[in-house]
Amino acid sequence: MPDLESALHRWESSMDYDIAIIGAGPAGLSFALSLRDSGLKVAIIEKQPADTLQAPAYDGREIALTHLSQKLMHAHGSWQRLGDGNIHPLMAASVLNGRSDYRLHFDAPANIKGPLGYLVSNQNIRRAIFAEFAASEAATLLDNTNVQHVRTDASGGYITLDNGTTLSASLVIAADTRFSATRNQMGIASDYNDYGRSALLCVMEHEQPHHHTALECFFYGGTLAVLPLDEYRCSVVITVNSAQVSELLQMSEEAFNNEVAQRLGNRLGSMKQCGERYHYPLVGVHARKFYGERFALVGDAAVGMHPVTAHGFNLGLSGQDLLASEIMKACKNQRPFWDTQVLAAYQQQHMPNARVLYHGTNTVVGLFTDDRLPARLLRTAVLRISNHLPPLKQAIRHKLMSEQHPRLRVF
């Protein structure tokens, strides 16, 4: 009987690619970079043209990165491409409830050098990851290409493109956003949460320094987050009922500046809008499975988070690394990397943490956007109790500053 290595070689030669990734966002590109030393033949299929991926437009989003995300991006080579001026340290964070000055506060432990995390614009993250991908030749990019249909069976995965061509691969990966058409075609159900709210984002200058401290202000009827950039510049994220977002968008710049300063209780002094205002409807998605036959989900296609706890991008980067590690391990041990056991091991490692973060975030959103008196009293109590529970605060710090993947027990 022929050895496994020979069998794998014959199988690979019958497929167009070993792995086909649908979606060239940060998760999909990072996954390809994670596999660049595997010897596998990888393709990425993306509907946008390469020119757009190379020079993405600014979209108003500033991403809070954990130390694990920084470590993974550095290992890929994309962190080095960001440029120091585009990386803003997050030294502390405070949570405020209503108009009260009482706050739940976090900062880096005195015995650890460095910030809690980092703030980098989505535009610069995408630019840096694509630049490293393009330089690495980690995969074949099929840009400006739409996927019409995806199916898999015991023999492989088959992707029909908009030009009528069908590509084959030993394993298909969906990284095509939280609204993944691929996930739907593969029959993987998802828990879907339309929060009925929208986020308005813009960069603002302010009179008082923020000391690199993020603020999350939970007001009755909405939230306001301050993400520190330069000392006198920040990204402001206002979350309101979707029916009210048009009112904020239509405000004059002067009225908007005054509105934000007032909502912040003038904590940063006068405010001045810089550039455009952007808005996004908020939708959360959690796939009930992260894999199928010769198929797996990464990034937002697996879990798309509400932005209030800033876990979305970090979770996607962590997930693709876990899947890549399982595939590399299988290749090293001369096992089929598409095998169900390999994909199940990825889900076993990634899903417990993703599930806790997803449902925990939804609980926070539900509690802190409920305007009824019992909820107001409860969230005040939660903040005060949390502030006096060192183990809880330490756990949150560890979540931000750890360079290791979380390990949660699977029940």
XYZ file of C-alpha atoms in Angstrom:
411
model
C 0.000 0.000 0.000
C 1.506 3.404 -0.966
C 2.615 5.677 1.864
C 0.546 8.680 2.909
C 2.960 11.224 1.441
C 2.610 9.675 -2.006
C -1.153 9.540 -1.630
C -1.267 13.210 -0.637
C 0.885 14.146 -3.622
C -1.411 12.318 -6.034
C -4.457 13.927 -4.457
C -2.950 17.399 -4.626
C -2.080 16.941 -8.295
C -5.743 16.224 -9.060
C -6.887 19.498 -7.505
C -6.345 23.016 -8.851
C -5.341 24.124 -5.353
C -4.738 22.598 -1.955
C -6.644 25.394 -0.213
C -8.993 27.991 -1.705
C -9.836 31.003 0.466
C -12.909 33.065 -0.385
C -12.382 36.653 0.750
C -9.204 38.777 0.837
C -9.939 40.776 3.960
C -7.489 40.811 6.886
C -8.547 37.350 8.105
C -8.263 35.688 4.698
C -4.936 37.323 3.834
C -3.526 36.620 7.302
C -4.532 32.976 6.940
C -2.619 32.773 3.664
C 0.411 34.374 5.336
C 0.178 31.863 8.188
C 0.484 29.065 5.605
C 3.261 30.513 3.459
C 5.857 28.033 4.751
C 3.551 25.020 4.469
C 4.365 24.139 0.858
C 0.620 24.101 0.099
C -0.764 25.623 -3.084
C -3.193 28.323 -1.946
C -5.562 30.635 -3.828
C -7.567 33.622 -2.600
C -10.701 34.621 -4.483
C -11.779 38.237 -3.991
C -14.488 40.311 -5.662
C -12.576 43.593 -5.285
C -9.728 44.536 -7.650
C -6.149 44.313 -6.368
C -5.733 48.100 -6.679
C -8.463 48.609 -4.071
C -6.883 46.044 -1.744
C -3.485 47.696 -2.145
C -4.746 51.195 -1.345
C -7.927 50.887 0.748
C -9.881 54.055 1.462
C -10.183 55.392 4.994
C -13.475 54.149 6.449
C -13.533 55.836 9.858
C -12.785 52.665 11.828
C -9.956 52.533 14.352
C -9.162 49.023 15.574
C -8.069 48.222 19.138
C -5.444 45.480 18.869
C -4.412 43.123 21.650
C -0.852 42.003 22.291
C -1.654 38.639 20.684
C -2.786 40.402 17.501
C 0.390 42.480 17.526
C 2.452 39.304 17.924
C 0.663 37.542 15.049
C 0.934 40.531 12.725
C 4.620 40.878 13.598
C 5.196 37.186 12.824
C 3.559 37.706 9.418
C 5.614 40.826 8.732
C 2.616 43.138 8.417
C 3.144 44.913 11.755
C 6.515 46.198 10.546
C 4.781 47.759 7.525
C 2.380 49.902 9.581
C 4.869 52.643 10.456
C 5.327 53.911 14.023
C 3.273 57.043 13.350
C 0.211 54.913 12.585
C 0.339 52.931 15.849
C -1.229 54.601 18.897
C -0.668 53.095 22.367
C -3.667 52.438 24.588
C -2.385 53.053 28.110
C -5.677 52.916 30.037
C -9.445 52.549 29.639
C -12.407 53.804 31.651
C -16.076 52.840 31.601
C -18.633 55.454 32.681
C -22.335 55.070 33.335
C -24.710 57.908 32.486
C -23.614 61.348 33.701
C -21.822 60.020 36.765
C -18.103 60.706 37.154
C -17.636 57.292 38.758
C -15.697 55.023 36.442
C -14.466 51.456 36.108
C -10.800 51.974 35.275
C -8.094 49.759 33.788
C -4.447 50.435 33.183
C -1.376 48.319 32.557
C 0.111 46.663 35.664
C 3.073 48.567 37.093
C 5.358 45.543 36.720
C 4.699 45.188 32.976
C 6.179 47.542 30.427
C 4.068 48.618 27.510
C 0.462 49.616 26.858
C -2.772 47.722 27.357
C -3.090 47.515 23.595
C -2.744 49.479 20.373
C -5.037 51.531 18.162
C -4.515 51.369 14.397
C -6.880 52.473 11.646
C -8.599 49.730 9.679
C -7.254 51.340 6.515
C -3.635 50.978 7.626
C -4.133 47.420 8.875
C -5.581 46.376 5.530
C -2.861 48.189 3.598
C -0.055 46.618 5.648
C -1.423 43.068 5.523
C -1.987 43.232 1.771
C 1.477 44.695 1.182
C 3.074 41.803 3.059
C 0.844 39.304 1.254
C 1.752 40.740 -2.150
C 5.465 40.625 -1.326
C 5.360 37.110 0.124
C 3.815 35.226 -2.796
C 1.970 33.224 -0.152
C -0.949 32.526 -2.488
C -2.402 33.159 -5.922
C -4.801 36.110 -5.840
C -7.821 35.860 -8.110
C -9.073 39.420 -7.751
C -12.060 41.118 -9.344
C -13.751 37.698 -9.273
C -17.138 36.762 -7.886
C -18.057 33.351 -6.511
C -21.361 32.046 -7.801
C -21.560 28.704 -6.049
C -19.620 26.533 -3.594
C -20.021 22.851 -2.817
C -17.921 20.164 -1.190
C -18.056 16.395 -0.950
C -15.798 13.608 0.215
C -13.489 14.096 -2.778
C -12.933 17.865 -2.554
C -14.331 21.382 -2.791
C -15.637 22.997 -5.977
C -16.059 26.732 -6.537
C -17.935 28.077 -9.555
C -16.862 31.593 -10.559
C -18.845 34.284 -12.333
C -17.035 33.532 -15.608
C -18.312 29.945 -15.542
C -14.993 28.416 -14.475
C -15.017 25.845 -11.682
C -11.980 25.610 -9.403
C -11.248 22.583 -7.261
C -9.454 22.498 -3.911
C -8.791 19.973 -1.196
C -10.144 22.448 1.380
C -12.335 25.555 1.045
C -12.130 28.401 3.565
C -14.801 31.107 3.857
C -13.512 34.507 4.951
C -16.193 36.547 3.192
C -17.552 38.788 5.993
C -20.233 38.233 8.606
C -22.831 38.175 5.812
C -21.030 35.203 4.241
C -22.847 33.849 1.193
C -20.472 30.881 1.251
C -21.517 29.953 4.805
C -25.162 30.055 3.747
C -24.565 27.930 0.644
C -22.776 25.346 2.753
C -25.825 25.073 5.021
C -24.183 26.282 8.233
C -26.745 28.006 10.433
C -25.913 31.136 12.415
C -27.234 33.048 15.378
C -27.983 36.470 13.935
C -28.542 39.592 16.015
C -29.680 42.841 14.416
C -29.154 45.257 17.290
C -31.353 47.925 15.708
C -28.539 50.405 16.295
C -25.948 52.143 14.185
C -22.490 53.448 14.950
C -21.419 56.913 13.815
C -17.650 57.424 13.657
C -15.363 60.370 13.075
C -11.968 61.713 14.085
C -11.995 64.771 16.331
C -9.482 67.161 17.819
C -9.990 68.286 21.423
C -8.809 70.930 23.835
C -7.668 68.707 26.719
C -5.250 65.741 26.426
C -6.687 62.234 26.680
C -3.493 60.722 28.143
C -3.943 57.741 25.813
C -6.997 56.631 27.787
C -10.030 55.152 26.053
C -13.474 56.065 27.337
C -16.627 53.997 26.991
C -19.564 56.130 28.098
C -22.913 54.366 28.473
C -25.677 56.943 28.301
C -29.395 56.337 28.370
C -30.366 55.767 24.744
C -26.845 55.356 23.352
C -23.131 55.026 23.949
C -20.104 57.146 23.153
C -16.571 55.778 22.890
C -13.358 57.784 22.737
C -10.434 55.956 21.140
C -7.191 57.876 21.747
C -4.965 58.660 18.777
C -2.500 61.540 19.060
C -2.601 63.327 22.432
C -5.118 65.918 21.248
C -6.901 63.778 18.654
C -9.244 60.822 19.007
C -11.750 58.676 17.183
C -15.286 59.149 18.467
C -17.838 56.353 18.096
C -21.458 57.198 18.892
C -23.950 54.338 18.991
C -27.641 55.211 18.772
C -30.915 53.733 17.635
C -30.700 53.410 13.841
C -33.699 55.717 13.457
C -31.694 58.517 15.122
C -28.405 58.252 13.234
C -29.589 60.455 10.349
C -30.078 63.324 12.804
C -26.402 63.138 13.803
C -25.287 62.852 10.189
C -27.264 65.925 9.150
C -26.014 68.168 11.980
C -23.850 71.107 11.036
C -20.222 70.695 12.021
C -20.547 73.302 14.757
C -23.663 71.663 16.194
C -22.019 68.243 16.042
C -18.900 69.503 17.816
C -21.022 70.925 20.616
C -23.133 67.760 20.793
C -20.094 65.513 21.294
C -18.499 67.858 23.846
C -21.766 67.946 25.791
C -22.187 64.153 25.685
C -18.665 63.840 27.079
C -19.461 66.269 29.864
C -16.673 68.506 28.491
C -14.096 66.015 29.806
C -11.875 66.785 26.810
C -12.875 70.438 26.463
C -14.072 71.787 23.135
C -14.237 69.334 20.239
C -13.587 69.812 16.520
C -14.528 67.378 13.787
C -11.746 66.342 11.371
C -12.762 64.802 8.072
C -15.999 62.959 7.369
C -18.561 61.229 9.538
C -19.138 57.545 8.789
C -21.910 55.262 9.935
C -22.504 51.506 10.044
C -25.522 49.421 11.097
C -24.613 47.003 13.890
C -25.211 43.313 13.345
C -23.782 40.355 15.270
C -23.374 36.838 13.843
C -22.140 33.587 15.398
C -22.003 30.474 13.223
C -23.254 27.365 15.011
C -20.416 25.358 13.481
C -17.036 26.541 12.246
C -16.488 23.707 9.787
C -18.139 21.203 7.471
C -16.936 18.575 5.030
C -13.666 19.950 3.575
C -14.810 23.424 4.598
C -14.102 25.901 7.413
C -14.993 29.450 8.480
C -12.556 32.125 9.660
C -12.847 35.793 10.609
C -16.254 37.437 10.622
C -17.691 34.540 8.632
C -17.306 32.524 11.843
C -18.054 35.271 14.379
C -19.001 38.884 13.706
C -18.967 40.902 16.924
C -20.675 44.039 18.215
C -17.834 46.604 18.429
C -18.461 47.725 22.018
C -15.861 45.354 23.493
C -13.442 45.691 20.537
C -12.924 41.938 20.147
C -13.957 41.396 16.513
C -10.702 41.835 14.605
C -8.651 40.220 17.364
C -10.926 37.168 17.420
C -10.639 36.772 13.654
C -6.848 37.012 13.708
C -6.658 34.489 16.545
C -9.009 32.067 14.774
C -7.127 31.978 11.493
C -3.884 31.299 13.380
C -5.473 28.383 15.249
C -6.743 26.848 12.009
C -3.410 27.369 10.234
C -1.596 25.735 13.163
C -3.815 22.642 12.964
C -3.269 22.400 9.203
C 0.500 22.781 9.566
C 0.508 20.142 12.305
C -1.387 17.725 10.054
C 1.033 18.318 7.172
C 4.020 17.767 9.457
C 2.534 14.471 10.636
C 1.668 13.491 7.034
C -2.050 13.494 7.728
C -4.704 14.903 5.369
C -4.995 18.577 6.326
C -8.620 18.626 5.169
C -9.636 15.802 7.493
C -12.643 16.311 9.759
C -10.508 15.689 12.850
C -8.207 18.584 11.878
C -11.129 20.966 11.380
C -12.851 19.748 14.558
C -9.675 20.468 16.538
C -9.763 24.045 15.226
C -13.379 24.457 16.319
C -12.659 22.911 19.726
C -9.950 25.501 20.360
C -11.646 28.549 18.870
C -15.353 28.205 19.563
C -15.406 28.221 23.401
C -13.607 31.578 23.579
C -15.618 32.987 20.655
C -18.907 31.895 22.214
C -18.062 33.456 25.589
C -17.023 36.739 23.973
C -20.009 36.883 21.631
C -22.699 36.187 24.207
C -20.872 38.144 26.900
C -20.716 41.171 24.618
C -24.411 40.847 23.807
C -25.178 40.718 27.544
C -23.170 43.905 28.116
C -24.938 45.605 25.201
C -28.336 44.513 26.496
C -27.665 45.699 30.044
C -26.074 49.009 29.143
C -28.609 50.024 26.505
C -31.653 49.215 28.637
C -33.116 52.493 29.910
C -35.492 50.978 32.465
C -34.827 51.821 36.105
C -33.900 48.264 37.235
C -31.268 48.063 34.491
C -29.890 51.508 35.412
C -29.494 50.435 39.018
C -27.981 47.090 38.062
C -25.336 48.548 35.764
C -24.327 51.072 38.416
C -23.884 48.181 40.834
C -21.965 46.141 38.233
C -19.450 48.936 37.681
C -18.861 49.493 41.383
C -18.543 45.806 42.191
C -16.219 45.217 39.214
C -13.991 48.086 40.284
C -13.417 46.378 43.625
C -12.774 42.876 42.258
C -9.045 42.676 41.458
C -9.321 39.168 39.900
C -11.905 40.425 37.393
C -9.856 43.469 36.440
C -6.764 41.300 36.162
C -8.630 38.901 33.853
C -9.610 41.778 31.553
C -6.044 43.098 31.518
C -4.776 39.610 30.759
C -7.212 39.358 27.839
C -5.695 42.467 26.301
C -2.046 41.893 27.125
C -1.560 38.137 26.801
C 0.358 36.929 23.751
C -1.177 33.448 24.013
C -4.442 32.076 22.660
C -7.097 31.686 25.371
C -7.581 28.134 26.562
C -11.114 27.494 27.777
C -12.499 24.184 28.946
C -14.872 22.534 26.496
C -17.847 20.946 28.257
